[in-house]
Coordinates of C-alpha atoms in Angstrom, one line a residue:
M1 CA 21.0 53.3 -10.5
T2 CA 22.3 49.8 -10.1
V3 CA 24.6 47.7 -12.3
L4 CA 24.9 44.0 -13.1
K5 CA 26.9 42.9 -16.1
L6 CA 28.8 39.7 -17.0
H7 CA 31.8 40.5 -19.1
V8 CA 33.0 37.5 -21.1
V9 CA 36.7 38.0 -22.0
Q10 CA 38.0 36.2 -25.1
A11 CA 39.8 33.3 -23.5
E12 CA 40.0 30.9 -26.5
F13 CA 39.8 27.5 -24.9
G14 CA 39.7 28.8 -21.4
D15 CA 37.6 30.9 -19.0
C16 CA 38.0 34.6 -18.1
L17 CA 35.1 36.5 -16.7
F18 CA 34.3 39.7 -14.9
L19 CA 31.2 40.4 -12.8
E20 CA 30.5 44.2 -12.8
Y21 CA 28.0 45.3 -10.2
G22 CA 27.3 48.3 -8.0
S23 CA 24.8 51.0 -6.9
G24 CA 24.6 54.7 -7.2
G25 CA 26.3 54.6 -10.6
N26 CA 29.5 53.3 -9.1
S27 CA 30.8 50.1 -10.7
K28 CA 32.8 47.4 -8.9
F29 CA 34.3 44.2 -10.3
I30 CA 35.1 40.6 -9.5
L31 CA 37.4 38.6 -11.7
I32 CA 36.8 34.9 -12.2
D33 CA 39.7 33.0 -13.8
G34 CA 42.4 34.3 -16.1
G35 CA 42.4 32.1 -19.2
P36 CA 45.3 30.2 -20.7
A37 CA 48.7 31.5 -22.0
D38 CA 48.6 34.7 -24.1
I39 CA 45.1 35.7 -22.9
Y40 CA 46.6 38.1 -20.3
P41 CA 48.6 40.3 -22.7
L42 CA 46.1 40.0 -25.6
H43 CA 42.8 40.6 -23.7
L44 CA 42.8 40.5 -19.9
K45 CA 45.4 43.2 -19.2
Q46 CA 43.5 45.7 -21.3
F47 CA 40.3 45.1 -19.3
L48 CA 42.2 45.4 -16.0
E49 CA 43.7 48.7 -17.1
S50 CA 40.3 50.0 -18.0
I51 CA 39.1 49.2 -14.4
R52 CA 42.0 51.2 -13.0
Q53 CA 41.4 54.1 -15.3
Q54 CA 37.8 54.5 -14.1
S55 CA 39.0 54.1 -10.5
S56 CA 36.7 51.1 -9.9
P57 CA 37.7 48.7 -7.2
L58 CA 38.5 45.0 -7.9
E59 CA 36.8 43.5 -4.9
A60 CA 38.0 39.9 -5.5
A61 CA 39.8 37.6 -7.9
V62 CA 38.5 34.0 -8.0
L63 CA 40.3 31.0 -9.4
S64 CA 37.7 28.3 -10.0
H65 CA 40.4 25.6 -10.2
S66 CA 44.0 25.1 -11.1
D67 CA 43.8 24.0 -14.8
A68 CA 46.2 25.9 -17.0
D69 CA 43.3 27.3 -19.1
H70 CA 42.0 29.1 -16.0
I71 CA 45.0 30.0 -13.9
T72 CA 47.8 31.1 -16.4
G73 CA 46.3 34.6 -16.9
L74 CA 46.0 35.1 -13.1
L75 CA 49.7 34.1 -12.7
D76 CA 50.7 36.6 -15.3
Y77 CA 48.5 39.3 -13.7
F78 CA 49.9 38.7 -10.2
S79 CA 53.5 38.7 -11.7
D80 CA 52.7 42.1 -13.2
L81 CA 51.5 43.3 -9.8
Q82 CA 54.8 42.1 -8.2
T83 CA 56.8 43.9 -10.9
S84 CA 55.0 47.2 -10.5
G85 CA 54.9 47.1 -6.7
G86 CA 51.3 48.1 -6.8
A87 CA 52.1 51.5 -8.4
G88 CA 51.3 50.6 -12.0
S89 CA 48.2 50.7 -14.2
L90 CA 46.6 47.6 -12.7
P91 CA 44.0 47.4 -10.0
R92 CA 44.8 45.2 -7.0
P93 CA 42.3 42.6 -5.9
A94 CA 41.1 42.9 -2.3
V95 CA 41.0 39.2 -1.8
L96 CA 41.8 35.9 -3.7
W97 CA 39.5 32.9 -3.6
H98 CA 41.4 29.8 -4.4
N99 CA 41.1 26.2 -3.2
S100 CA 44.5 24.5 -3.7
F101 CA 44.8 20.9 -4.6
S102 CA 46.6 20.2 -1.3
K103 CA 43.8 21.8 0.7
T104 CA 41.0 20.0 -1.1
I105 CA 41.9 16.7 -2.6
D106 CA 45.4 15.9 -1.5
V107 CA 44.9 16.8 2.2
N108 CA 47.5 14.2 3.3
N109 CA 50.1 15.1 0.6
A110 CA 49.9 11.6 -0.7
L111 CA 48.7 12.1 -4.2
A112 CA 50.9 14.8 -5.7
P113 CA 54.2 12.8 -5.1
R114 CA 52.7 9.8 -6.7
M115 CA 51.6 11.8 -9.7
Q116 CA 55.1 13.3 -10.1
T117 CA 56.8 9.9 -9.7
L118 CA 54.6 8.4 -12.4
Q119 CA 55.2 11.2 -14.9
A120 CA 59.0 10.9 -14.3
Q121 CA 59.0 7.1 -14.8
S122 CA 57.0 7.2 -18.0
P123 CA 56.2 10.6 -19.4
Q124 CA 55.2 9.1 -22.8
A125 CA 52.4 7.1 -21.1
F126 CA 50.6 10.3 -20.1
S127 CA 48.0 12.1 -22.2
A128 CA 48.1 15.9 -22.5
D129 CA 45.2 16.2 -20.0
S130 CA 47.1 14.3 -17.3
G131 CA 50.2 16.4 -17.9
I132 CA 48.2 19.6 -17.6
A133 CA 46.6 18.4 -14.4
I134 CA 50.0 17.6 -12.8
H135 CA 51.4 20.9 -13.9
G136 CA 48.3 22.7 -12.6
V137 CA 49.0 21.5 -9.0
G138 CA 52.3 23.4 -9.1
E139 CA 50.7 26.4 -10.7
G140 CA 48.1 26.6 -8.0
N141 CA 50.8 26.6 -5.3
A142 CA 52.6 29.3 -7.3
L143 CA 49.5 31.6 -7.3
R144 CA 49.0 31.1 -3.6
L145 CA 52.6 32.1 -2.9
K146 CA 52.3 35.2 -5.1
A147 CA 49.2 36.2 -3.2
L148 CA 51.1 35.9 0.1
Q149 CA 54.0 37.9 -1.3
L150 CA 51.6 40.6 -2.4
N151 CA 49.7 40.6 1.0
I152 CA 46.5 39.7 -0.8
P153 CA 44.3 37.7 1.7
L154 CA 43.5 34.2 0.7
N155 CA 39.9 32.9 1.2
D156 CA 39.5 35.5 3.9
G157 CA 36.4 34.8 6.1
F158 CA 35.9 31.2 5.0
P159 CA 36.1 28.5 7.7
N160 CA 39.3 26.5 7.5
S161 CA 40.3 28.8 4.6
L162 CA 38.3 26.7 2.1
V163 CA 35.6 28.0 -0.2
L164 CA 33.0 25.3 0.3
A165 CA 29.2 25.2 -0.1
D166 CA 28.8 23.3 3.2
T167 CA 30.7 25.8 5.3
A168 CA 29.5 29.0 3.6
P169 CA 25.7 28.5 3.6
N170 CA 25.0 32.2 3.7
P171 CA 25.5 34.5 0.7
I172 CA 28.4 36.9 0.7
S173 CA 27.4 40.5 0.1
F174 CA 29.3 42.9 -2.2
D175 CA 27.3 46.1 -2.5
N176 CA 24.1 45.1 -4.4
L177 CA 25.6 41.7 -5.3
E178 CA 25.1 38.5 -3.4
L179 CA 27.3 35.5 -4.1
H180 CA 26.3 32.0 -3.0
V181 CA 29.0 29.3 -3.0
V182 CA 27.3 26.3 -4.7
G183 CA 30.4 24.1 -5.1
P184 CA 32.3 22.2 -4.2
T185 CA 30.9 20.4 -1.2
Q186 CA 32.8 18.2 1.1
E187 CA 31.1 15.2 -0.3
D188 CA 32.3 16.2 -3.8
L189 CA 35.9 16.5 -2.5
D190 CA 35.7 13.1 -0.9
E191 CA 34.4 11.5 -4.1
L192 CA 37.1 13.2 -6.2
R193 CA 39.8 12.1 -3.7
Q194 CA 38.8 8.5 -4.3
E195 CA 38.7 8.9 -8.0
W196 CA 42.2 10.3 -8.0
D197 CA 43.4 7.4 -5.9
D198 CA 41.8 4.9 -8.2
W199 CA 43.3 6.7 -11.3
L200 CA 46.8 6.6 -9.8
N201 CA 46.4 2.9 -8.8
E202 CA 45.5 2.0 -12.4
H203 CA 48.5 3.9 -13.8
E204 CA 51.0 2.7 -11.3
D205 CA 50.0 -0.9 -12.1
A206 CA 50.2 -0.2 -15.9
I207 CA 53.6 1.4 -15.7
N208 CA 55.0 -1.1 -13.2
S209 CA 54.0 -3.9 -15.6
G210 CA 56.5 -2.6 -18.1
N211 CA 54.2 -3.6 -20.9
P212 CA 54.0 -0.7 -23.4
F213 CA 50.7 -2.1 -24.7
V214 CA 49.1 -1.9 -21.3
M215 CA 50.5 1.6 -20.7
A216 CA 49.3 2.9 -24.1
N217 CA 45.8 1.5 -23.7
S218 CA 45.1 2.3 -20.0
D219 CA 42.4 4.8 -19.4
R220 CA 44.2 8.1 -19.0
S221 CA 41.1 10.3 -18.5
V222 CA 42.0 12.5 -15.6
P223 CA 39.6 13.0 -12.7
N224 CA 38.1 16.5 -12.4
L225 CA 39.6 19.0 -10.1
S226 CA 37.2 20.7 -7.7
S227 CA 35.8 23.9 -9.1
I228 CA 34.5 26.8 -7.1
M229 CA 31.0 27.4 -8.4
L230 CA 29.0 30.5 -7.7
Y231 CA 25.4 31.7 -7.9
A232 CA 25.4 35.5 -8.3
K233 CA 22.3 37.6 -7.6
A234 CA 21.7 41.3 -7.8
D235 CA 18.4 43.2 -8.0
G236 CA 16.5 40.1 -8.9
K237 CA 18.8 39.0 -11.7
T238 CA 20.9 35.8 -11.5
I239 CA 24.0 34.3 -13.0
L240 CA 25.4 30.8 -12.4
L241 CA 29.2 30.5 -12.8
T242 CA 30.3 26.9 -13.0
G243 CA 34.0 26.7 -13.8
D244 CA 34.8 23.1 -15.0
G245 CA 32.4 21.6 -12.4
R246 CA 30.2 18.5 -13.0
S247 CA 26.5 18.8 -13.3
D248 CA 25.9 16.3 -10.5
H249 CA 28.2 18.2 -8.2
L250 CA 26.5 21.5 -9.1
L251 CA 23.0 20.1 -8.3
N252 CA 24.4 18.9 -5.0
G253 CA 25.7 22.3 -4.2
L254 CA 22.5 24.1 -5.3
E255 CA 20.6 21.8 -3.0
T256 CA 23.0 22.4 -0.1
A257 CA 22.6 26.2 -0.7
G258 CA 18.8 25.8 -0.6
L259 CA 18.4 27.3 -4.1
L260 CA 16.5 24.4 -5.7
Q261 CA 12.7 24.4 -5.7
N262 CA 11.3 21.0 -6.5
G263 CA 14.7 20.1 -7.8
K264 CA 14.8 22.9 -10.3
L265 CA 16.3 26.4 -10.7
H266 CA 16.0 29.1 -13.4
V267 CA 18.7 31.8 -13.8
D268 CA 19.1 34.6 -16.3
V269 CA 22.6 33.5 -17.4
L270 CA 24.3 30.1 -17.1
K271 CA 28.0 29.9 -17.9
L272 CA 28.4 26.4 -19.3
M273 CA 30.7 24.1 -17.3
H274 CA 33.9 22.9 -18.8
H275 CA 33.5 25.0 -22.0
G276 CA 30.4 23.2 -23.0
S277 CA 31.9 19.7 -22.8
D278 CA 29.3 16.9 -22.8
R279 CA 31.5 14.9 -20.4
N280 CA 30.4 17.2 -17.5
V281 CA 26.7 17.5 -18.1
T282 CA 23.5 15.7 -19.2
K283 CA 20.4 16.6 -21.0
T284 CA 18.5 16.0 -17.8
F285 CA 20.5 18.8 -16.1
F286 CA 19.4 21.3 -18.7
K287 CA 15.8 20.4 -17.9
K288 CA 16.4 21.0 -14.2
V289 CA 18.6 24.1 -14.4
T290 CA 17.3 26.5 -17.0
A291 CA 18.4 29.9 -18.2
D292 CA 17.5 32.7 -20.6
T293 CA 21.1 32.9 -21.8
Y294 CA 23.8 30.2 -22.1
V295 CA 27.5 31.2 -22.4
A296 CA 30.2 28.9 -23.8
S297 CA 33.8 30.0 -23.7
A298 CA 35.5 27.7 -26.2
N299 CA 37.3 27.8 -29.5
G300 CA 36.8 24.3 -30.7
R301 CA 39.7 22.7 -28.9
D302 CA 38.7 19.2 -27.6
D303 CA 35.5 19.8 -29.7
N304 CA 34.2 22.3 -27.2
P305 CA 31.5 23.3 -27.1
D306 CA 30.3 19.8 -27.8
L307 CA 27.6 19.4 -30.4
A308 CA 25.6 17.2 -28.0
T309 CA 25.6 19.9 -25.3
L310 CA 24.2 22.5 -27.7
I311 CA 21.6 20.1 -28.9
W312 CA 20.5 19.2 -25.3
I313 CA 20.1 22.9 -24.5
A314 CA 18.0 23.6 -27.6
E315 CA 15.8 20.5 -27.2
A316 CA 15.2 21.1 -23.5
A317 CA 14.2 24.7 -24.2
Q318 CA 11.9 23.7 -27.1
E319 CA 10.2 21.0 -25.0
Q320 CA 9.6 23.6 -22.2
Q321 CA 8.6 26.3 -24.8
R322 CA 11.3 28.7 -23.6
E323 CA 13.0 31.3 -25.8
I324 CA 16.7 31.3 -25.2
T325 CA 20.0 32.9 -26.4
I326 CA 23.2 30.9 -26.8
F327 CA 26.3 33.1 -26.7
V328 CA 29.6 31.6 -27.8
T329 CA 33.1 33.2 -27.8
N330 CA 34.1 31.6 -31.1
D331 CA 32.5 30.2 -34.2
T332 CA 33.6 26.6 -34.0
P333 CA 32.9 23.5 -36.2
S334 CA 30.4 22.2 -33.6
V335 CA 28.6 25.6 -33.6
A336 CA 28.3 25.5 -37.4
S337 CA 27.0 21.9 -37.3
F338 CA 24.5 22.9 -34.6
K339 CA 23.2 25.8 -36.7
E340 CA 22.8 23.5 -39.7
Q341 CA 21.1 20.6 -37.9
Y342 CA 19.0 22.7 -35.4
P343 CA 18.1 26.0 -37.2
P344 CA 17.5 28.9 -34.8
A345 CA 14.2 29.8 -36.5
E346 CA 12.9 26.3 -36.1
Y347 CA 14.0 25.7 -32.5
G348 CA 13.3 29.1 -31.2
Y349 CA 16.8 30.2 -30.0
K350 CA 19.1 33.1 -30.8
L351 CA 22.8 32.5 -31.4
K352 CA 25.3 35.2 -30.7
I353 CA 29.0 34.9 -31.5
M354 CA 31.7 37.3 -30.1
P355 CA 33.2 39.3 -33.0
K356 CA 36.9 38.4 -33.6
T357 CA 37.8 42.1 -33.1
K358 CA 36.5 42.2 -29.6
H359 CA 38.5 41.7 -26.4
S360 CA 35.3 41.0 -24.4
L361 CA 31.6 41.3 -24.6
A362 CA 29.2 42.4 -21.9
L363 CA 25.9 40.8 -21.0
D364 CA 23.9 43.6 -19.3
L365 CA 21.3 42.3 -16.9
A366 CA 20.4 45.5 -15.0

C-alpha cells in the first residue's frame, strides 16, 4: 500500500504544507514552509507532534523563500527544537533545503547593506512589503544559523549548496516519492539580481533628492525573492509546489527539467503561486499548466486569492472542457465575488473551503 497526500495547514495569509508519502503502509513527511507569526503554536506544532506520535520520520524541511509569511513558523519550530535538545515531542528534520538571499541574489554582499542603509535613512518611505523583504533577509540567515546549531544538514547533496533546477536535473528520491526541482534557475537569479539593483537605484535617487513627494510616489513594489519550486510525483500522481514564484520562472524551470510536452504540463494538484496573486501569473499560464485541483492558501490579505486569478482558472478549464476543484483555506471577499460572478454549476468547477475548525486538510491522491 502506498501513500501520497498533500496536507494544507491553515496558514492564513502564508504557506504551510506537508507532503505525506510512503510505501508498505509506512508514512513519511516533508514540510514545505511554516507560515507567518502565530501559525506555529495555533496549527503547525500540533501537526508536527502528531508526526512524532506515530513515529513517522520528517525527511526534510523546505523553505521556499525568506518572506515572513513562509519562514516565521520554521523559525519557531527550530527554536523549539533547540529548547528541547531533540528530546521533546517534535520530530527533527533530516535536512533543510533553503536558498539564502546572500547565496542566490546578493552573492557579492552588495545589496543587503544598501537596503539597510535606505531603510535607516528614510523608514517612512518604505512600504510594508519592502520592510518585510529587508527583514526576511535577516530571518533567512537566522534559520540557517539555527540549522547549523542543531546539526541539521543544509542543502545536502546539491552542487554549490544551492537548490537550483539547472544543477539538480535529476529527481531526488524519497521512498515512493520523486521530487524534481523546477525553480529557481540560474537565469532567474540573474534576472532578479538586476531587478533588485534597479529597485535600489530608484529608491536611493528618490531618498537622496530629499523631496518627500518623490519619495512618496516612487514605485515601491519589491522585486520577488527566488522561490524553490518543486514537482512531486508518486505512483503516477503529481503535485506542483510553487512558493511565491513567478509563472514565467516556473515555465523556464519546467522546461529545464524536461517536464513540458509541447510547452504544456498537467498535474493532479497545483498549489497557486503567491497565494493566488494575479501579479505572479497570467491566464495563458493556466492554459499551459493545468490541474485537476488548484490550492490557494490565503485569507484575503492583499486581496489574495485575487479575483482575476480565480476567473482565469475557471475560464481556462471551461474552454478546455476540464472539470476542476478549487480548494481555498479561507472564504474571502474575492472568493465570494467569484462564486457570484462565475457560478460553479455554470462553469463546471467544485469549490471547497477549509472549515474554520480545522488545523489542516488533506488532499489524498493515492
